[in-house]
Amino acid sequence: MLLGSQLRRLREARGITREAAGYSIRASESKISRMELGRVSFKPRDVEDLLTLYGITDEAERTSLLSLAKEANVAGWWHSYSDVLPSWFPTYVGLEGAASLIRVYEVQFVHGLLQTEEYARAVVRRGMQGASEADVERRVALRMERQKHLVSENAPDLHIVLDEAALRRPYGDSDVMRGQLQHLIEISEQPNVRLQVMPFSFGGHAGESGAFTILSFPESDLSDVVYLEQLTSALYLDKPEDVAQYERTLEEIQHDGPGPDESRDLLRGLLQLT
């Protein structure tokens, strides 16, 4: 996905059609489309030919993009869970693992990176009704594996706003909810986590369109990506004007809501009520 979006950006900057790009690597327009969406493996020769076509002659830039191609062809740890994942989600897990900054607004439930195992199990069971217990447990195991990135040596910064609705909507019994709220209080004190709660008392706010995630990467030449999950698919937006609109929305939500310290007090208050 990272390499694909870069190739698309370079192609569009040169005004080259997918058809022309496909011709240059002896392939179809549809293959270029699949490459740019990150849905096929990347042959080094194809990437080299496309970079030449797009006028990329700087050796350092070519080497960087070719290394992305090599990484894209190596199956990530999450691929072993592909049998219990929606087809669009492995791409997100890969992007999440590569991100240096993850910005989130969540309204339905606590974000997967912050869920306790018991809460995650209740969420997965609700979302995978009819699934076997083994499949539920594999999905929960994947979620727990994703969370290791948040406390790793190269952990990303996580800036997240949870709508109060996500904290009041019960998943599991009261013990599960108490454990989840306590976990949020504790993890909100981690130096790389900025957690805010948007309370009901504020009324309407900028997050009216629903949940979204913005992923930023350590490489300065890689575009930010907005992830929008839908019922049967997901959208990955990386056009600057789209990303900028979501960034403005999140900044407005962060500005209007209580800060991290006050949000932690709100969590403590909800814990006492649970």
Tab-separated table of C-alpha atoms in Angstrom:
chain	number	residue	atom	x	y	z
A	1	MET	CA	0.000	0.000	0.000
A	2	LEU	CA	2.826	2.423	0.877
A	3	LEU	CA	4.769	1.703	-2.297
A	4	GLY	CA	1.587	1.640	-4.385
A	5	SER	CA	0.502	5.088	-3.217
A	6	GLN	CA	3.992	6.430	-3.947
A	7	LEU	CA	3.961	4.998	-7.462
A	8	ARG	CA	0.536	6.481	-8.098
A	9	ARG	CA	1.684	9.893	-6.825
A	10	LEU	CA	4.734	9.817	-9.106
A	11	ARG	CA	2.687	8.715	-12.119
A	12	GLU	CA	0.052	11.398	-11.631
A	13	ALA	CA	2.719	14.082	-11.118
A	14	ARG	CA	4.096	13.233	-14.581
A	15	GLY	CA	0.640	13.114	-16.145
A	16	ILE	CA	1.128	9.517	-17.265
A	17	THR	CA	-1.938	7.304	-17.703
A	18	ARG	CA	-2.206	3.836	-16.182
A	19	GLU	CA	-2.413	2.462	-19.714
A	20	ALA	CA	0.916	4.063	-20.676
A	21	ALA	CA	2.521	2.892	-17.441
A	22	GLY	CA	1.279	-0.634	-18.063
A	23	TYR	CA	2.672	-0.608	-21.593
A	24	SER	CA	6.103	0.364	-20.287
A	25	ILE	CA	6.294	-2.790	-18.137
A	26	ARG	CA	4.564	-5.071	-20.634
A	27	ALA	CA	1.430	-5.269	-18.504
A	28	SER	CA	-2.178	-4.150	-18.503
A	29	GLU	CA	-3.744	-0.987	-17.120
A	30	SER	CA	-5.499	-3.135	-14.522
A	31	LYS	CA	-2.171	-4.455	-13.238
A	32	ILE	CA	-0.971	-0.886	-12.644
A	33	SER	CA	-4.204	-0.256	-10.760
A	34	ARG	CA	-3.656	-3.357	-8.608
A	35	MET	CA	-0.040	-2.357	-7.954
A	36	GLU	CA	-1.085	1.115	-6.842
A	37	LEU	CA	-3.680	-0.401	-4.507
A	38	GLY	CA	-1.100	-2.792	-3.043
A	39	ARG	CA	-3.009	-5.874	-4.198
A	40	VAL	CA	-0.210	-7.643	-6.075
A	41	SER	CA	3.424	-8.420	-5.393
A	42	PHE	CA	6.068	-6.117	-6.886
A	43	LYS	CA	8.691	-7.344	-9.318
A	44	PRO	CA	11.887	-5.282	-8.857
A	45	ARG	CA	12.283	-4.940	-12.633
A	46	ASP	CA	8.755	-3.530	-12.982
A	47	VAL	CA	9.364	-1.007	-10.201
A	48	GLU	CA	12.710	0.008	-11.733
A	49	ASP	CA	11.111	0.511	-15.151
A	50	LEU	CA	8.273	2.562	-13.691
A	51	LEU	CA	10.691	4.758	-11.727
A	52	THR	CA	12.629	5.404	-14.942
A	53	LEU	CA	9.406	6.239	-16.779
A	54	TYR	CA	8.437	8.639	-13.966
A	55	GLY	CA	11.781	10.428	-14.151
A	56	ILE	CA	13.177	9.233	-10.831
A	57	THR	CA	16.937	9.229	-11.404
A	58	ASP	CA	18.223	9.981	-7.907
A	59	GLU	CA	19.891	6.772	-6.746
A	60	ALA	CA	18.969	7.222	-3.072
A	61	GLU	CA	15.293	7.709	-3.905
A	62	ARG	CA	15.296	4.711	-6.241
A	63	THR	CA	16.982	2.547	-3.601
A	64	SER	CA	14.459	3.619	-0.965
A	65	LEU	CA	11.482	2.772	-3.177
A	66	LEU	CA	13.000	-0.534	-4.284
A	67	SER	CA	13.515	-1.491	-0.635
A	68	LEU	CA	9.823	-0.802	-0.076
A	69	ALA	CA	9.103	-3.224	-2.915
A	70	LYS	CA	11.202	-5.884	-1.219
A	71	GLU	CA	9.424	-5.330	2.110
A	72	ALA	CA	6.012	-5.410	0.429
A	73	ASN	CA	6.757	-8.884	-0.933
A	74	VAL	CA	7.555	-10.305	2.511
A	75	ALA	CA	4.442	-11.635	4.213
A	76	GLY	CA	3.868	-9.933	7.563
A	77	TRP	CA	3.180	-11.867	10.782
A	78	TRP	CA	-0.528	-11.049	10.433
A	79	HIS	CA	-0.913	-13.071	7.230
A	80	SER	CA	-1.190	-16.244	9.296
A	81	TYR	CA	-4.513	-14.849	10.548
A	82	SER	CA	-5.877	-14.148	7.063
A	83	ASP	CA	-8.475	-16.910	7.380
A	84	VAL	CA	-10.347	-14.953	10.076
A	85	LEU	CA	-9.837	-11.449	8.694
A	86	PRO	CA	-11.891	-9.435	6.195
A	87	SER	CA	-10.046	-9.190	2.886
A	88	TRP	CA	-9.345	-5.471	3.295
A	89	PHE	CA	-7.958	-5.590	6.851
A	90	PRO	CA	-4.455	-7.092	6.396
A	91	THR	CA	-3.512	-3.957	4.457
A	92	TYR	CA	-4.517	-1.844	7.444
A	93	VAL	CA	-2.538	-3.983	9.908
A	94	GLY	CA	0.563	-3.560	7.742
A	95	LEU	CA	0.118	0.209	7.583
A	96	GLU	CA	-0.545	0.416	11.333
A	97	GLY	CA	2.651	-1.504	12.025
A	98	ALA	CA	4.672	0.867	9.826
A	99	ALA	CA	3.191	4.077	11.246
A	100	SER	CA	5.059	6.408	13.579
A	101	LEU	CA	1.912	8.378	14.473
A	102	ILE	CA	-1.620	6.985	14.709
A	103	ARG	CA	-4.465	9.472	15.151
A	104	VAL	CA	-7.953	8.143	15.846
A	105	TYR	CA	-11.521	9.184	16.508
A	106	GLU	CA	-13.678	6.267	17.684
A	107	VAL	CA	-17.364	6.250	18.588
A	108	GLN	CA	-18.717	2.682	18.574
A	109	PHE	CA	-16.298	0.931	20.915
A	110	VAL	CA	-12.809	1.230	22.380
A	111	HIS	CA	-10.176	1.124	19.624
A	112	GLY	CA	-8.543	-2.268	19.068
A	113	LEU	CA	-5.104	-1.062	20.192
A	114	LEU	CA	-6.532	-0.210	23.626
A	115	GLN	CA	-8.873	-3.158	24.234
A	116	THR	CA	-8.367	-5.645	27.054
A	117	GLU	CA	-8.472	-9.293	26.041
A	118	GLU	CA	-11.872	-9.827	27.694
A	119	TYR	CA	-13.385	-6.724	26.075
A	120	ALA	CA	-11.892	-7.680	22.697
A	121	ARG	CA	-13.443	-11.141	23.004
A	122	ALA	CA	-16.886	-9.604	23.643
A	123	VAL	CA	-16.485	-7.231	20.664
A	124	VAL	CA	-15.321	-10.010	18.335
A	125	ARG	CA	-18.136	-12.346	19.378
A	126	ARG	CA	-20.645	-9.604	18.622
A	127	GLY	CA	-19.077	-8.865	15.240
A	128	MET	CA	-18.548	-12.515	14.236
A	129	GLN	CA	-21.882	-14.016	15.192
A	130	GLY	CA	-22.011	-17.665	14.205
A	131	ALA	CA	-18.205	-18.003	14.101
A	132	SER	CA	-16.558	-20.919	15.878
A	133	GLU	CA	-14.926	-20.320	19.239
A	134	ALA	CA	-11.570	-21.149	17.653
A	135	ASP	CA	-12.001	-18.394	15.042
A	136	VAL	CA	-13.053	-15.911	17.724
A	137	GLU	CA	-9.935	-16.728	19.736
A	138	ARG	CA	-7.687	-16.322	16.690
A	139	ARG	CA	-9.175	-12.898	15.999
A	140	VAL	CA	-8.623	-11.895	19.630
A	141	ALA	CA	-5.038	-13.188	19.458
A	142	LEU	CA	-4.399	-11.001	16.411
A	143	ARG	CA	-5.708	-7.955	18.278
A	144	MET	CA	-3.441	-8.688	21.244
A	145	GLU	CA	-0.495	-9.137	18.865
A	146	ARG	CA	-1.190	-5.738	17.273
A	147	GLN	CA	-1.017	-4.113	20.701
A	148	LYS	CA	2.597	-5.202	21.209
A	149	HIS	CA	3.597	-2.544	18.680
A	150	LEU	CA	2.285	0.124	21.040
A	151	VAL	CA	4.812	-0.805	23.742
A	152	SER	CA	7.700	-1.859	21.495
A	153	GLU	CA	11.077	-0.127	21.196
A	154	ASN	CA	9.876	1.731	18.091
A	155	ALA	CA	6.367	2.326	19.406
A	156	PRO	CA	4.267	4.880	17.524
A	157	ASP	CA	2.621	7.864	19.132
A	158	LEU	CA	-1.110	7.263	19.550
A	159	HIS	CA	-3.409	10.284	19.719
A	160	ILE	CA	-6.951	9.061	20.230
A	161	VAL	CA	-10.321	10.582	21.024
A	162	LEU	CA	-12.996	8.205	22.296
A	163	ASP	CA	-16.575	9.388	22.203
A	164	GLU	CA	-18.307	8.831	25.556
A	165	ALA	CA	-20.679	6.480	23.711
A	166	ALA	CA	-17.788	4.048	23.199
A	167	LEU	CA	-17.243	3.935	26.953
A	168	ARG	CA	-20.876	3.617	28.026
A	169	ARG	CA	-21.930	0.964	25.505
A	170	PRO	CA	-21.404	-2.326	27.336
A	171	TYR	CA	-19.498	-5.182	25.748
A	172	GLY	CA	-19.385	-8.123	28.110
A	173	ASP	CA	-20.501	-7.920	31.730
A	174	SER	CA	-19.748	-5.231	34.298
A	175	ASP	CA	-16.438	-6.876	35.252
A	176	VAL	CA	-15.308	-6.677	31.628
A	177	MET	CA	-16.254	-3.007	31.400
A	178	ARG	CA	-14.556	-2.165	34.699
A	179	GLY	CA	-11.400	-3.897	33.523
A	180	GLN	CA	-11.522	-1.988	30.241
A	181	LEU	CA	-11.965	1.396	31.908
A	182	GLN	CA	-9.135	0.674	34.357
A	183	HIS	CA	-6.904	-0.328	31.447
A	184	LEU	CA	-7.665	2.948	29.650
A	185	ILE	CA	-6.753	4.931	32.758
A	186	GLU	CA	-3.440	3.099	33.048
A	187	ILE	CA	-2.455	3.185	29.382
A	188	SER	CA	-3.382	6.871	29.107
A	189	GLU	CA	-0.388	7.564	31.355
A	190	GLN	CA	2.032	6.055	28.832
A	191	PRO	CA	4.267	8.773	27.309
A	192	ASN	CA	3.381	7.832	23.712
A	193	VAL	CA	-0.398	7.782	24.308
A	194	ARG	CA	-2.585	10.902	24.292
A	195	LEU	CA	-6.116	9.823	25.191
A	196	GLN	CA	-9.089	12.190	25.237
A	197	VAL	CA	-12.780	11.586	25.851
A	198	MET	CA	-15.455	13.588	24.023
A	199	PRO	CA	-18.287	13.771	26.594
A	200	PHE	CA	-22.009	13.753	25.870
A	201	SER	CA	-22.234	17.066	27.719
A	202	PHE	CA	-20.428	18.862	24.893
A	203	GLY	CA	-23.281	18.132	22.503
A	204	GLY	CA	-22.754	18.012	18.729
A	205	HIS	CA	-19.189	18.194	17.470
A	206	ALA	CA	-17.014	17.852	14.358
A	207	GLY	CA	-16.933	14.043	14.463
A	208	GLU	CA	-20.418	13.688	13.056
A	209	SER	CA	-19.269	11.592	10.070
A	210	GLY	CA	-18.103	8.726	12.299
A	211	ALA	CA	-14.893	6.940	13.206
A	212	PHE	CA	-11.641	7.339	11.279
A	213	THR	CA	-7.921	6.731	11.615
A	214	ILE	CA	-5.031	8.810	10.231
A	215	LEU	CA	-1.702	7.015	9.804
A	216	SER	CA	1.594	8.903	9.430
A	217	PHE	CA	4.942	7.320	8.609
A	218	PRO	CA	8.562	8.075	9.565
A	219	GLU	CA	9.631	8.475	5.925
A	220	SER	CA	8.991	12.119	5.053
A	221	ASP	CA	8.170	11.336	1.437
A	222	LEU	CA	5.349	8.911	2.311
A	223	SER	CA	1.836	10.301	2.286
A	224	ASP	CA	-0.410	10.122	5.330
A	225	VAL	CA	-3.281	7.664	4.928
A	226	VAL	CA	-6.840	7.972	6.235
A	227	TYR	CA	-8.521	4.644	6.987
A	228	LEU	CA	-12.316	4.404	6.929
A	229	GLU	CA	-13.856	1.046	7.742
A	230	GLN	CA	-17.215	0.128	6.231
A	231	LEU	CA	-19.522	-2.867	6.570
A	232	THR	CA	-18.143	-4.858	3.630
A	233	SER	CA	-14.970	-2.972	2.690
A	234	ALA	CA	-12.640	-0.145	3.690
A	235	LEU	CA	-11.389	3.082	2.135
A	236	TYR	CA	-7.758	4.191	2.149
A	237	LEU	CA	-7.473	7.900	1.340
A	238	ASP	CA	-4.087	9.507	0.700
A	239	LYS	CA	-4.846	12.545	-1.435
A	240	PRO	CA	-3.549	15.612	0.452
A	241	GLU	CA	-6.884	17.441	0.323
A	242	ASP	CA	-8.726	14.437	1.796
A	243	VAL	CA	-6.154	13.875	4.536
A	244	ALA	CA	-6.138	17.594	5.402
A	245	GLN	CA	-9.900	17.607	5.930
A	246	TYR	CA	-9.737	14.695	8.360
A	247	GLU	CA	-6.788	16.288	10.149
A	248	ARG	CA	-8.771	19.509	10.602
A	249	THR	CA	-11.738	17.551	11.929
A	250	LEU	CA	-9.621	15.674	14.464
A	251	GLU	CA	-7.866	18.862	15.562
A	252	GLU	CA	-11.260	20.467	16.152
A	253	ILE	CA	-12.460	17.490	18.192
A	254	GLN	CA	-9.249	17.544	20.233
A	255	HIS	CA	-9.543	21.283	20.802
A	256	ASP	CA	-13.205	21.146	21.832
A	257	GLY	CA	-12.944	18.138	24.140
A	258	PRO	CA	-11.334	17.859	27.579
A	259	GLY	CA	-7.566	17.409	27.645
A	260	PRO	CA	-5.841	14.157	28.661
A	261	ASP	CA	-5.826	14.903	32.421
A	262	GLU	CA	-9.500	15.871	32.555
A	263	SER	CA	-10.336	12.911	30.307
A	264	ARG	CA	-8.595	10.612	32.793
A	265	ASP	CA	-10.821	12.051	35.515
A	266	LEU	CA	-13.867	11.316	33.336
A	267	LEU	CA	-12.707	7.715	32.988
A	268	ARG	CA	-12.331	7.427	36.772
A	269	GLY	CA	-15.861	8.780	37.195
A	270	LEU	CA	-17.252	6.242	34.708
A	271	LEU	CA	-15.339	3.476	36.492
A	272	GLN	CA	-17.041	4.339	39.762
A	273	LEU	CA	-20.452	4.148	38.055
A	274	THR	CA	-19.804	0.738	36.482
